[in-house]
Amino acid sequence: MKEFVISDAREETAVLVGLITQTQDERKTCEYLDELAFLAETAGAEVVKMFTQKLPIAHSVTYVGKGKLQEIKEYVSEHEIGMVIFDDELSAKQIRNIESELKVKILDRTSLILDIFAMRAQTANAKTQVELAQYKYMLPRLTRLWTHLERQGGGSGSARGGSVGLRGPGETQLEIDRRIILNRMALLKEQLAQIDRQKTTQRKNRGRMIRVALVGYTNVGKSTIMNLLSKSEVFAENKLFATLDTTVRKVIIDNLPFLLSDTVGFIRKLPTDLVDSFKSTLDEVREADLLLHVVDISHPGFEEQIEVVNKTLADIGSAGKPMIIVFNKIDAYTYIEKAADDLTPRTKANLTLQELMNTWMAKLADNCLFISAREKIHIEEFKRVVYERVKELHVQRFPYTDFLY
């Protein structure tokens, strides 16, 4: 039933396919495919080639044109490739047509992300959320997964070919499976509602402390910062979605305790219904008093990543919260130095870190910090700013507590 999921961690070979469209230029497409390759490696696949095609919009039947599909087919056949991964979400019709042509496993971006979620999920909460998200993805694609079961399971009489014990109005196996999945989804939603009530009770019992949440794009260093501030051992790895379960730790800076939570990273092109599946995990973000928005400044597309995170925060109703932008990985920042005789205009790629810090970021004042969590650069200043902001919120929220005295 879950044939679209890479269920084990063995190294499979894969090719990637992306489109250059009216809304997505070649540079952006290459960047998205690089991220898709990182996702594939995280899931346990080895990427051997990337294909791109320039089209106004994705082809409704085969995503790419017939000529490009034939080119991919020849390459896949010649090099014995095990799967083809597409950078956008595919419809059931597109998957069915592409599969019949290429004769290999077909994945899209969403199913690949779901597979990593399934691999990373540790707690009952995370596993339930991932299963619900997988069923939501699977439901409109049942016709592809069960094409051999589209015939009727019973008939209304022997004259019309009804089987013994199955005579009646008749119901396709597909409809039965759809009903089973809908019932399972309803059960999972009930379980998540129960978990949600437990989490709400836990949050009520945490006392009178300010809540701070680490948010940001996936793989920007949130868990490393969490480990640094809370002196705990939260799992941190240079892979996408290393953290799926929300971790909450009590942190004390000087004489001030507060709660710090490490949340799941966001990513481009993640459908909103999948975000809904992780509601209870994202409640830590919704109920936070202060957000630490962590950004990987060494990434060439960090400004777009900031936009993705801000849009996701708006989608879950957390857009107006107090926020500090923490630019992490300054030790990994690189730039291209222009030659003296190069008269072309300077771009963002030619700016030194200091010059970049003097652009729009300079206007953010104390709401903007530059650190390296791994190399522990500017950590004391980071702690001081966090302390001041938490103290300010604490005095407003709980004016009569004696934590500060």
GROMACS .gro file of C-alpha atoms in nm, residues 53-288:
model
  236
   53GLN     CA    1   1.339   2.137  -1.913
   54LYS     CA    2   1.212   2.483  -2.000
   55LEU     CA    3   0.830   2.489  -2.018
   56PRO     CA    4   0.569   2.763  -1.952
   57ILE     CA    5   0.394   2.530  -1.700
   58ALA     CA    6   0.424   2.162  -1.604
   59HIS     CA    7   0.272   1.923  -1.861
   60SER     CA    8  -0.063   1.801  -1.721
   61VAL     CA    9  -0.007   1.443  -1.843
   62THR     CA   10   0.366   1.369  -1.807
   63TYR     CA   11   0.504   1.677  -1.617
   64VAL     CA   12   0.781   1.711  -1.882
   65GLY     CA   13   0.744   1.693  -2.262
   66LYS     CA   14   0.746   1.364  -2.456
   67GLY     CA   15   1.097   1.421  -2.591
   68LYS     CA   16   1.244   1.487  -2.245
   69LEU     CA   17   1.058   1.186  -2.102
   70GLN     CA   18   1.211   0.968  -2.377
   71GLU     CA   19   1.558   1.108  -2.294
   72ILE     CA   20   1.507   1.024  -1.924
   73LYS     CA   21   1.380   0.676  -2.020
   74GLU     CA   22   1.692   0.602  -2.226
   75TYR     CA   23   1.925   0.722  -1.949
   76VAL     CA   24   1.738   0.525  -1.679
   77SER     CA   25   1.745   0.209  -1.890
   78GLU     CA   26   2.110   0.245  -1.990
   79HIS     CA   27   2.240   0.312  -1.636
   80GLU     CA   28   1.992   0.083  -1.450
   81ILE     CA   29   1.853   0.365  -1.236
   82GLY     CA   30   1.612   0.256  -0.961
   83MET     CA   31   1.397   0.567  -0.924
   84VAL     CA   32   1.314   0.909  -1.070
   85ILE     CA   33   1.234   1.198  -0.832
   86PHE     CA   34   1.040   1.504  -0.950
   87ASP     CA   35   1.081   1.845  -0.785
   88ASP     CA   36   0.708   1.925  -0.768
   89GLU     CA   37   0.404   1.740  -0.638
   90LEU     CA   38   0.266   1.509  -0.908
   91SER     CA   39  -0.100   1.425  -0.967
   92ALA     CA   40  -0.221   1.063  -0.976
   93LYS     CA   41  -0.257   1.088  -1.356
   94GLN     CA   42   0.099   1.218  -1.400
   95ILE     CA   43   0.246   0.944  -1.178
   96ARG     CA   44   0.051   0.672  -1.361
   97ASN     CA   45   0.160   0.795  -1.707
   98ILE     CA   46   0.525   0.848  -1.609
   99GLU     CA   47   0.544   0.506  -1.441
  100SER     CA   48   0.398   0.328  -1.743
  101GLU     CA   49   0.662   0.494  -1.961
  102LEU     CA   50   0.973   0.471  -1.741
  103LYS     CA   51   0.896   0.138  -1.564
  104VAL     CA   52   1.079   0.246  -1.242
  105LYS     CA   53   0.977   0.386  -0.901
  106ILE     CA   54   0.846   0.743  -0.930
  107LEU     CA   55   0.858   0.987  -0.636
  108ASP     CA   56   0.775   1.353  -0.605
  109ARG     CA   57   0.908   1.608  -0.357
  110THR     CA   58   0.623   1.555  -0.109
  111SER     CA   59   0.652   1.175  -0.093
  112LEU     CA   60   1.031   1.207  -0.045
  113ILE     CA   61   0.984   1.450   0.247
  114LEU     CA   62   0.723   1.215   0.398
  115ASP     CA   63   0.968   0.927   0.375
  116ILE     CA   64   1.231   1.126   0.567
  117PHE     CA   65   0.965   1.218   0.824
  118ALA     CA   66   0.882   0.846   0.865
  119MET     CA   67   1.252   0.766   0.905
  120ARG     CA   68   1.308   1.044   1.164
  121ALA     CA   69   0.992   0.996   1.372
  122GLN     CA   70   1.077   0.859   1.718
  123THR     CA   71   0.786   0.938   1.951
  124ALA     CA   72   0.425   0.818   1.928
  125ASN     CA   73   0.321   1.177   1.855
  126ALA     CA   74   0.557   1.215   1.558
  127LYS     CA   75   0.474   0.870   1.420
  128THR     CA   76   0.099   0.944   1.436
  129GLN     CA   77   0.147   1.279   1.261
  130VAL     CA   78   0.361   1.123   0.987
  131GLU     CA   79   0.111   0.841   0.929
  132LEU     CA   80  -0.176   1.090   0.898
  133ALA     CA   81   0.025   1.301   0.651
  134GLN     CA   82   0.107   0.988   0.446
  135TYR     CA   83  -0.260   0.887   0.428
  136LYS     CA   84  -0.355   1.243   0.323
  137TYR     CA   85  -0.101   1.219   0.045
  138MET     CA   86  -0.207   0.866  -0.051
  139LEU     CA   87  -0.586   0.916  -0.065
  140PRO     CA   88  -0.614   1.102  -0.400
  141ARG     CA   89  -0.352   0.865  -0.551
  142LEU     CA   90  -0.523   0.534  -0.465
  143THR     CA   91  -0.604   0.469  -0.832
  144ARG     CA   92  -0.230   0.444  -0.904
  145LEU     CA   93  -0.149   0.227  -0.603
  146TRP     CA   94  -0.435  -0.015  -0.662
  147THR     CA   95  -0.495  -0.021  -1.040
  148HIS     CA   96  -0.534  -0.400  -1.021
  149LEU     CA   97  -0.829  -0.361  -0.778
  150GLU     CA   98  -1.056  -0.133  -0.981
  151ARG     CA   99  -1.284  -0.421  -1.076
  152GLN     CA  100  -1.601  -0.495  -0.878
  153GLY     CA  101  -1.594  -0.720  -0.572
  154GLY     CA  102  -1.954  -0.845  -0.615
  155GLY     CA  103  -2.252  -0.842  -0.851
  156SER     CA  104  -2.627  -0.834  -0.817
  157GLY     CA  105  -2.690  -1.190  -0.943
  158SER     CA  106  -2.539  -1.498  -1.105
  159ALA     CA  107  -2.668  -1.398  -1.448
  160ARG     CA  108  -2.445  -1.090  -1.433
  161GLY     CA  109  -2.137  -1.277  -1.316
  162GLY     CA  110  -2.170  -1.225  -0.941
  163SER     CA  111  -1.947  -1.445  -0.726
  164VAL     CA  112  -2.091  -1.686  -0.467
  165GLY     CA  113  -2.126  -1.504  -0.133
  166LEU     CA  114  -2.061  -1.164  -0.293
  167ARG     CA  115  -2.392  -1.104  -0.475
  168GLY     CA  116  -2.541  -0.767  -0.398
  169PRO     CA  117  -2.520  -0.408  -0.513
  170GLY     CA  118  -2.143  -0.447  -0.565
  171GLU     CA  119  -1.860  -0.225  -0.448
  172THR     CA  120  -1.518  -0.177  -0.604
  173GLN     CA  121  -1.215  -0.279  -0.401
  174LEU     CA  122  -1.090   0.078  -0.452
  175GLU     CA  123  -1.393   0.219  -0.267
  176ILE     CA  124  -1.341  -0.031   0.017
  177ASP     CA  125  -0.975   0.075   0.051
  178ARG     CA  126  -1.072   0.441   0.038
  179ARG     CA  127  -1.319   0.386   0.321
  180ILE     CA  128  -1.058   0.194   0.525
  181ILE     CA  129  -0.811   0.481   0.484
  182LEU     CA  130  -1.073   0.744   0.576
  183ASN     CA  131  -1.161   0.543   0.891
  184ARG     CA  132  -0.790   0.513   0.977
  185MET     CA  133  -0.743   0.889   0.925
  186ALA     CA  134  -1.037   0.961   1.156
  187LEU     CA  135  -0.878   0.736   1.422
  188LEU     CA  136  -0.539   0.909   1.383
  189LYS     CA  137  -0.704   1.251   1.416
  190GLU     CA  138  -0.867   1.135   1.741
  191GLN     CA  139  -0.528   1.014   1.868
  192LEU     CA  140  -0.369   1.348   1.775
  193ALA     CA  141  -0.650   1.536   1.950
  194GLN     CA  142  -0.578   1.328   2.263
  195ILE     CA  143  -0.203   1.400   2.233
  196ASP     CA  144  -0.290   1.766   2.179
  197ARG     CA  145  -0.487   1.774   2.507
  198GLN     CA  146  -0.194   1.610   2.691
  199LYS     CA  147   0.051   1.863   2.543
  200THR     CA  148  -0.178   2.151   2.643
  201THR     CA  149  -0.186   2.016   3.001
  202GLN     CA  150   0.194   1.985   3.000
  203ARG     CA  151   0.228   2.346   2.883
  204LYS     CA  152  -0.006   2.463   3.161
  205ASN     CA  153   0.208   2.283   3.419
  206ARG     CA  154   0.532   2.448   3.314
  207GLY     CA  155   0.494   2.732   3.560
  208ARG     CA  156   0.535   3.101   3.512
  209MET     CA  157   0.819   3.106   3.261
  210ILE     CA  158   0.868   3.278   2.928
  211ARG     CA  159   0.864   3.040   2.629
  212VAL     CA  160   1.121   3.082   2.354
  213ALA     CA  161   1.103   2.878   2.031
  214LEU     CA  162   1.377   2.815   1.774
  215VAL     CA  163   1.230   2.834   1.424
  216GLY     CA  164   1.387   2.835   1.080
  217TYR     CA  165   1.453   2.649   0.759
  218THR     CA  166   1.566   2.290   0.791
  219ASN     CA  167   1.940   2.230   0.852
  220VAL     CA  168   2.028   2.584   0.967
  221GLY     CA  169   2.164   2.480   1.309
  222LYS     CA  170   1.866   2.508   1.546
  223SER     CA  171   1.950   2.186   1.735
  224THR     CA  172   2.316   2.293   1.772
  225ILE     CA  173   2.202   2.623   1.929
  226MET     CA  174   1.961   2.426   2.151
  227ASN     CA  175   2.248   2.206   2.274
  228LEU     CA  176   2.467   2.512   2.332
  229LEU     CA  177   2.212   2.703   2.542
  230SER     CA  178   2.054   2.414   2.732
  231LYS     CA  179   2.369   2.197   2.770
  232SER     CA  180   2.159   1.901   2.654
  233GLU     CA  181   2.221   1.639   2.386
  234VAL     CA  182   1.949   1.699   2.129
  235PHE     CA  183   2.018   1.504   1.808
  236ALA     CA  184   2.197   1.734   1.560
  237GLU     CA  185   2.326   1.627   1.219
  238ASN     CA  186   2.410   1.789   0.884
  239LYS     CA  187   2.099   1.641   0.722
  240LEU     CA  188   1.755   1.775   0.643
  241PHE     CA  189   1.486   1.721   0.910
  242ALA     CA  190   1.729   1.584   1.170
  243THR     CA  191   1.473   1.711   1.427
  244LEU     CA  192   1.110   1.605   1.387
  245ASP     CA  193   0.994   1.590   1.750
  246THR     CA  194   0.971   1.914   1.942
  247THR     CA  195   1.215   1.919   2.234
  248VAL     CA  196   1.159   2.156   2.529
  249ARG     CA  197   1.435   2.234   2.779
  250LYS     CA  198   1.462   2.468   3.077
  251VAL     CA  199   1.745   2.718   3.023
  252ILE     CA  200   1.891   2.952   3.285
  253ILE     CA  201   2.095   3.257   3.179
  254ASP     CA  202   2.233   3.438   3.487
  255ASN     CA  203   1.938   3.432   3.730
  256LEU     CA  204   1.660   3.404   3.472
  257PRO     CA  205   1.501   3.068   3.377
  258PHE     CA  206   1.296   3.026   3.059
  259LEU     CA  207   1.175   2.741   2.838
  260LEU     CA  208   1.347   2.682   2.503
  261SER     CA  209   1.190   2.458   2.237
  262ASP     CA  210   1.353   2.316   1.925
  263THR     CA  211   1.099   2.266   1.644
  264VAL     CA  212   1.081   2.091   1.307
  265GLY     CA  213   1.247   2.285   1.024
  266PHE     CA  214   1.047   2.433   0.738
  267ILE     CA  215   1.114   2.374   0.369
  268ARG     CA  216   1.002   2.504   0.030
  269LYS     CA  217   0.703   2.356  -0.152
  270LEU     CA  218   0.565   2.181   0.157
  271PRO     CA  219   0.185   2.153   0.106
  272THR     CA  220  -0.023   2.328   0.372
  273ASP     CA  221  -0.227   2.012   0.449
  274LEU     CA  222   0.098   1.845   0.561
  275VAL     CA  223   0.165   2.143   0.790
  276ASP     CA  224  -0.183   2.081   0.937
  277SER     CA  225  -0.079   1.724   1.022
  278PHE     CA  226   0.197   1.864   1.244
  279LYS     CA  227  -0.034   2.100   1.432
  280SER     CA  228   0.049   1.967   1.778
  281THR     CA  229   0.424   1.993   1.708
  282LEU     CA  230   0.385   2.351   1.582
  283ASP     CA  231   0.175   2.450   1.884
  284GLU     CA  232   0.506   2.516   2.064
  285VAL     CA  233   0.567   2.789   1.806
  286ARG     CA  234   0.212   2.926   1.836
  287GLU     CA  235   0.235   2.952   2.215
  288ALA     CA  236   0.589   3.091   2.228
   0.00000   0.00000   0.00000
